[in-house]
Tab-separated table of C-alpha atoms in Angstrom:
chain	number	residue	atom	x	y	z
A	1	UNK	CA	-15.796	-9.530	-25.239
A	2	UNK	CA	-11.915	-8.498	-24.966
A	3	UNK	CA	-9.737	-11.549	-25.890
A	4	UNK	CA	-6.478	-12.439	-26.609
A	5	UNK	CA	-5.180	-14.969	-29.046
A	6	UNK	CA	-1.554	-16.502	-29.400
A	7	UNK	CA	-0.669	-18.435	-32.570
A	8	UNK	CA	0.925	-20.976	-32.788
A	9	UNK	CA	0.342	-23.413	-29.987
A	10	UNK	CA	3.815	-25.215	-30.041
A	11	UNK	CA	6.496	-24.030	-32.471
A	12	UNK	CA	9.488	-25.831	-32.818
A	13	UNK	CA	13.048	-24.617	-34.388
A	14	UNK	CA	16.129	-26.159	-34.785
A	15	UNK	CA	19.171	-23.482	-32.639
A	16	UNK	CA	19.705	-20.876	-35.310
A	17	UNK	CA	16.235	-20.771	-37.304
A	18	UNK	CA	14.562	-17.707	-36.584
A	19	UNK	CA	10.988	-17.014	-36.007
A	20	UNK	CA	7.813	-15.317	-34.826
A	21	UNK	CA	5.615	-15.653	-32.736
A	22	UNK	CA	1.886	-13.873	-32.549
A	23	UNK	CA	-0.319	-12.258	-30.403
A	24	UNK	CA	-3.895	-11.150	-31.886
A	25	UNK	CA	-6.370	-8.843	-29.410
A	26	UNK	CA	-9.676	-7.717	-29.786
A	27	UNK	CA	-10.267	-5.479	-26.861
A	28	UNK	CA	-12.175	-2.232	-26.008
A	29	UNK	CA	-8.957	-0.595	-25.169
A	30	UNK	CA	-5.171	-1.237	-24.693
A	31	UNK	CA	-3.978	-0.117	-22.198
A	32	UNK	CA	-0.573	-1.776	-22.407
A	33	UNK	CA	0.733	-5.093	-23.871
A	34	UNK	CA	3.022	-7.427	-21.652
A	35	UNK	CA	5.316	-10.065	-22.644
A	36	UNK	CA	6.176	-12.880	-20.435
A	37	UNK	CA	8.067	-16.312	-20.512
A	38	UNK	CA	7.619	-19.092	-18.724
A	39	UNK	CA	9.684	-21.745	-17.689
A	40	UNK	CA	7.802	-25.521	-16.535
A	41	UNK	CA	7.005	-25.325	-12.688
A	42	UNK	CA	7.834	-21.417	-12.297
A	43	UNK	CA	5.954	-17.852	-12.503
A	44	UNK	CA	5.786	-15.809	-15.593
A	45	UNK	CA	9.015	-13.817	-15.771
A	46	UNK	CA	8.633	-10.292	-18.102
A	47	UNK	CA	10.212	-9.631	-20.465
A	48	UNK	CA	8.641	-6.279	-22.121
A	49	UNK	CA	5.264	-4.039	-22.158
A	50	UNK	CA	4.410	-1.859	-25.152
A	51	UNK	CA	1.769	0.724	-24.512
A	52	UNK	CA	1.192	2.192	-28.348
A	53	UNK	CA	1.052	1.140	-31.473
A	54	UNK	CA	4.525	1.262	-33.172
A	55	UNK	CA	6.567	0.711	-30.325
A	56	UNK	CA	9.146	-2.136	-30.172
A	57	UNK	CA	11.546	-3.537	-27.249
A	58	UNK	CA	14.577	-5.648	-27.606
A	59	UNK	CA	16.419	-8.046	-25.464
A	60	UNK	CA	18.848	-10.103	-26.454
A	61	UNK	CA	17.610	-12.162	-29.344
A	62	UNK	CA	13.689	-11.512	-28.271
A	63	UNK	CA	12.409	-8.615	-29.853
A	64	UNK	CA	8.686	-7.646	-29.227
A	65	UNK	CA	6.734	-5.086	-31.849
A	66	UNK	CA	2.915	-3.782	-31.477
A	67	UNK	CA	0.394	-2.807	-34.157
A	68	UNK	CA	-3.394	-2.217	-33.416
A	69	UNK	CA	-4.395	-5.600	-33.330
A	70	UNK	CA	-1.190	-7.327	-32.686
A	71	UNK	CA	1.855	-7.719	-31.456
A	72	UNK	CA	4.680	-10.062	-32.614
A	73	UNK	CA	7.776	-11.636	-30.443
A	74	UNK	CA	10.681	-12.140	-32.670
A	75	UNK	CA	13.497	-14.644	-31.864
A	76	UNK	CA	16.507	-14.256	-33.963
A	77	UNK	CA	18.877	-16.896	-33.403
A	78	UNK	CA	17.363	-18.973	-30.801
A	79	UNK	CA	19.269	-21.284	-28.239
A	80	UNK	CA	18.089	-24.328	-26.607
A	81	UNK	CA	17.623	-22.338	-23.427
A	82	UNK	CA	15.003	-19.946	-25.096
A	83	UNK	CA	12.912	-22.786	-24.902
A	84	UNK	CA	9.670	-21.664	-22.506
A	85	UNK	CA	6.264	-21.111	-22.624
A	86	UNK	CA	5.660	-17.279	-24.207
A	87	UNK	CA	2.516	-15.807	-22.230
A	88	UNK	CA	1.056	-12.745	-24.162
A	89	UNK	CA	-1.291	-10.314	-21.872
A	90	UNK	CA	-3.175	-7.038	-22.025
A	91	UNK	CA	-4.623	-4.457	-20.024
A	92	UNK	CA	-7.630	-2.532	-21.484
A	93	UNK	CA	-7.866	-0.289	-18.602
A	94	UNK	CA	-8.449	-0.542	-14.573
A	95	UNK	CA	-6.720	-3.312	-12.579
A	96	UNK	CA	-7.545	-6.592	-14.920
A	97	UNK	CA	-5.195	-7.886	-17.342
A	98	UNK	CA	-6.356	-10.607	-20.081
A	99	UNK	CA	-3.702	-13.536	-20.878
A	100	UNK	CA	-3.603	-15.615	-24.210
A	101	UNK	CA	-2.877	-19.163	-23.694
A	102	UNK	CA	0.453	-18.684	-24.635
A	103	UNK	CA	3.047	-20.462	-27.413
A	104	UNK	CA	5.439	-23.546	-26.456
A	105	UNK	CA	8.855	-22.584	-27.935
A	106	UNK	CA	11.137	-25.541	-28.311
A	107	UNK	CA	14.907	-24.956	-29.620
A	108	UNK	CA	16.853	-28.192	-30.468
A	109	UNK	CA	20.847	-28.245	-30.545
B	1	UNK	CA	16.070	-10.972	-2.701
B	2	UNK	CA	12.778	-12.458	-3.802
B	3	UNK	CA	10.375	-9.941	-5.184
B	4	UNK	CA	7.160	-12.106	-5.296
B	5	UNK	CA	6.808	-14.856	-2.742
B	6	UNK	CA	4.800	-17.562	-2.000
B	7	UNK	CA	4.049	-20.483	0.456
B	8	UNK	CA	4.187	-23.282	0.578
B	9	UNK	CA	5.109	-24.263	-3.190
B	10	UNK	CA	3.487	-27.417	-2.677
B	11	UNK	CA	0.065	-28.385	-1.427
B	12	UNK	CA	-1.185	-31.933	-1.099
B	13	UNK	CA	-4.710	-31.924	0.585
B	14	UNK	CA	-7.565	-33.952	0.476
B	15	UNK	CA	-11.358	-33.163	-0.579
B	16	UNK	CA	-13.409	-31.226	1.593
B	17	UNK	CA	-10.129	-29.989	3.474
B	18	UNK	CA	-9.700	-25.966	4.052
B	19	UNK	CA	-6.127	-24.421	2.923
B	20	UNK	CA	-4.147	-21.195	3.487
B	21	UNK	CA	-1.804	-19.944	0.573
B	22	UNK	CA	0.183	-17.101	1.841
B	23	UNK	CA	1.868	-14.489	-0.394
B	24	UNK	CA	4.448	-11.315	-0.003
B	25	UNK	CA	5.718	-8.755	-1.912
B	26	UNK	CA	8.811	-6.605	-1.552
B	27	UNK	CA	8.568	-4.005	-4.238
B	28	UNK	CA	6.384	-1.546	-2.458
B	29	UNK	CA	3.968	-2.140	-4.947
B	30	UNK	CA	0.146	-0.747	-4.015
B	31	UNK	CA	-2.009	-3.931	-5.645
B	32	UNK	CA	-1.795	-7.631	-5.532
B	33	UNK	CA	-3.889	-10.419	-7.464
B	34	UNK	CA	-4.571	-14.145	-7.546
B	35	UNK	CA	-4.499	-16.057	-10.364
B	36	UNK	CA	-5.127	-19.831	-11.207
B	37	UNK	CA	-3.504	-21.420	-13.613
B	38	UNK	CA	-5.222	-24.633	-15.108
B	39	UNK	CA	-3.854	-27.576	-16.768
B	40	UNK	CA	-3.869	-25.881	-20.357
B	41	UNK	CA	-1.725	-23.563	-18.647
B	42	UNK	CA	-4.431	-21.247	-19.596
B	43	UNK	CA	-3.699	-17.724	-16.455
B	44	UNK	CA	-7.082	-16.688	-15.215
B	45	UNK	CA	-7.498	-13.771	-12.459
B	46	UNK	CA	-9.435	-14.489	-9.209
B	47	UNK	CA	-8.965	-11.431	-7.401
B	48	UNK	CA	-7.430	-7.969	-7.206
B	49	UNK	CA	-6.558	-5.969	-4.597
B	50	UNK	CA	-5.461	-1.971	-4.119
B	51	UNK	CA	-4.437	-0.765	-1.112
B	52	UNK	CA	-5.750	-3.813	1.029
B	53	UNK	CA	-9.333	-3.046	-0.987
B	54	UNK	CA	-10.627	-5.833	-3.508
B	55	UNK	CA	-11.247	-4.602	-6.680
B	56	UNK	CA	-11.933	-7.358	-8.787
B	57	UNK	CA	-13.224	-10.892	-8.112
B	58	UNK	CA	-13.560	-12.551	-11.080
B	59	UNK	CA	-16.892	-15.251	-10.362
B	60	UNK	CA	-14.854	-17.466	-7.930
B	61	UNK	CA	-16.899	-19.716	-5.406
B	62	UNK	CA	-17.164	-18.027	-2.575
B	63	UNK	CA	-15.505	-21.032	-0.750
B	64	UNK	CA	-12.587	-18.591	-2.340
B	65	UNK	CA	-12.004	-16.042	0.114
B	66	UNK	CA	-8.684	-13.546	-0.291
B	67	UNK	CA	-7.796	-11.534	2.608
B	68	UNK	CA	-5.144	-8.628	2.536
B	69	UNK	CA	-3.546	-7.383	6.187
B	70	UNK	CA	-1.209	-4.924	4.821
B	71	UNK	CA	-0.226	-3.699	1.293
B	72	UNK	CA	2.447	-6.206	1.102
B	73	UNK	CA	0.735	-9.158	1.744
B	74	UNK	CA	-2.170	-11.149	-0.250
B	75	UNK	CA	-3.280	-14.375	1.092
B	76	UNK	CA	-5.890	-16.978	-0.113
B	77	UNK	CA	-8.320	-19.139	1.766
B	78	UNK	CA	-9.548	-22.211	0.330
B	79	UNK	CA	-12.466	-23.687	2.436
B	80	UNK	CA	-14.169	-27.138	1.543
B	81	UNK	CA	-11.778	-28.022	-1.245
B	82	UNK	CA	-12.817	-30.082	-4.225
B	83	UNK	CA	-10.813	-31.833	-6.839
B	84	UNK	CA	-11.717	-29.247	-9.579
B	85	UNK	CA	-9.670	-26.758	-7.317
B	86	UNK	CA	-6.141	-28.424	-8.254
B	87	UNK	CA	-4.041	-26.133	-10.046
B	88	UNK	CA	-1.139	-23.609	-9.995
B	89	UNK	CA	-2.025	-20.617	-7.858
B	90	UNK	CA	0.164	-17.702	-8.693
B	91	UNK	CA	0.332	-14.401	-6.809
B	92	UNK	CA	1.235	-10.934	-8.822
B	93	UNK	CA	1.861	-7.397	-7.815
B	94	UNK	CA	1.769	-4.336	-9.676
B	95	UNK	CA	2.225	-0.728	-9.222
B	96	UNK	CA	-1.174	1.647	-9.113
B	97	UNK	CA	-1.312	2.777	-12.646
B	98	UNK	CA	-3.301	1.443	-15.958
B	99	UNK	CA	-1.244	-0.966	-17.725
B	100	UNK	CA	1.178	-0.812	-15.045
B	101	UNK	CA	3.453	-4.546	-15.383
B	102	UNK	CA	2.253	-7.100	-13.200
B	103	UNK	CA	5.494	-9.572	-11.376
B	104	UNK	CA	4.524	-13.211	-10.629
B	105	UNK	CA	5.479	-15.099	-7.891
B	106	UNK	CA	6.941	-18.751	-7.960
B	107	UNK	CA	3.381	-20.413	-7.572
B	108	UNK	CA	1.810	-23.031	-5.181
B	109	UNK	CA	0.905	-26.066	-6.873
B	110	UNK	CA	-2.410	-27.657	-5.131
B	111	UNK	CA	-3.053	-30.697	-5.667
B	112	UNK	CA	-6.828	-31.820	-4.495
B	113	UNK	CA	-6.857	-36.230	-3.524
């Protein structure tokens, strides 16, 4: 069964302490890898999609990478407004996309 | 401009009550879903939709029904309520294609008394 795992649950850095955060996924084929944050009582927002393995996308201080059976969000630097929810999804093919339960990212001042 | 929308943003209903949630795209995308969003914040897909066709529906209750007029709309009937049906209901589009990115709209949090 195609899944997809986000680790940790909750991280939380003080502004300035860099980290990672990591999605695992076991699936019969990927067909692209999304990256989305959300903020409490509104709609995903994307970030980036990586479609092979090897590929990375930058934005700002996020910076997304993608191996075979993961990919990996990298804040450098946070601020207290990167704090969000970080939703991790994938497509293996055909109109359905799987989503991880995502990581709760909180940046103190 | 608002790429995904939704309404309402809030629903308030009580059991055994049916409800509409309406939702529009403007990004001339071809296919539109429905997903629920739980508690755990945990997104699940209900339904997907090309070209006014459903192509996925993902074992919802068939109290559940989506109904597509036009490419740019996606709406969700709700008939017979129950409390187990209160949750965030968010709408996506996406253009045709295999891994194509999927856009959220702002949700529609139901709430089931």
């Amino acid at each position: 069964e195609d899944q997809v795992t986000q680790s940790p649950e909750a991280l939380r850095l003080q502004e300035g302490e860099s980290s990672s955060l990591n999605c695992s996924y076991t699936v019969s084929g990927l067909r692209g890898l999304f990256w989305y944050r959300q903020d409490p009582g509104k709609g995903p927002e994307f970030l980036f999609t990586l479609y092979s393995a090897g590929e990375e996308k930058e934005k700002e201080r996020l910076k997304a990478t993608l191996t075979k059976k993961e990919s990996f969000l990298h804040i450098t630097a946070p601020k207290p407004e990167d704090s969000a929810t970080y939703l991790c999804a994938v497509n293996t093919g055909g109109f359905k996309t799987i989503f991880g339960a995502g990581t709760r990212l909180f940046v103190k001042a | 401009d608002t790429a995904v929308s939704q309404t309402p943003k809030y629903l308030v209903t009580q059991m055994g009550n049916d409800k509409s949630i309406k939702c529009e795209q403007n990004l001339g995308h071809d296919t539109m879903y429905w997903y629920k969003q739980d508690s755990k914040k945990f997104l699940k897909i209900m339904f997907s939709y090309n070209n006014k066709e459903l192509i996925i529906n993902e074992t919802v209750p068939n109290r559940f029904s989506p109904k597509s007029p036009d490419k740019a709309h996606l709406n969700l009937h709700i008939n017979s309520l129950e409390l187990g049906d209160s949750a965030v209901y968010f709408c996506a589009s996406s253009q045709y294609q295999q891994g194509e990115t999927q856009y959220f709209g702002p949700g529609t949090r139901l709430l089931v008394l």
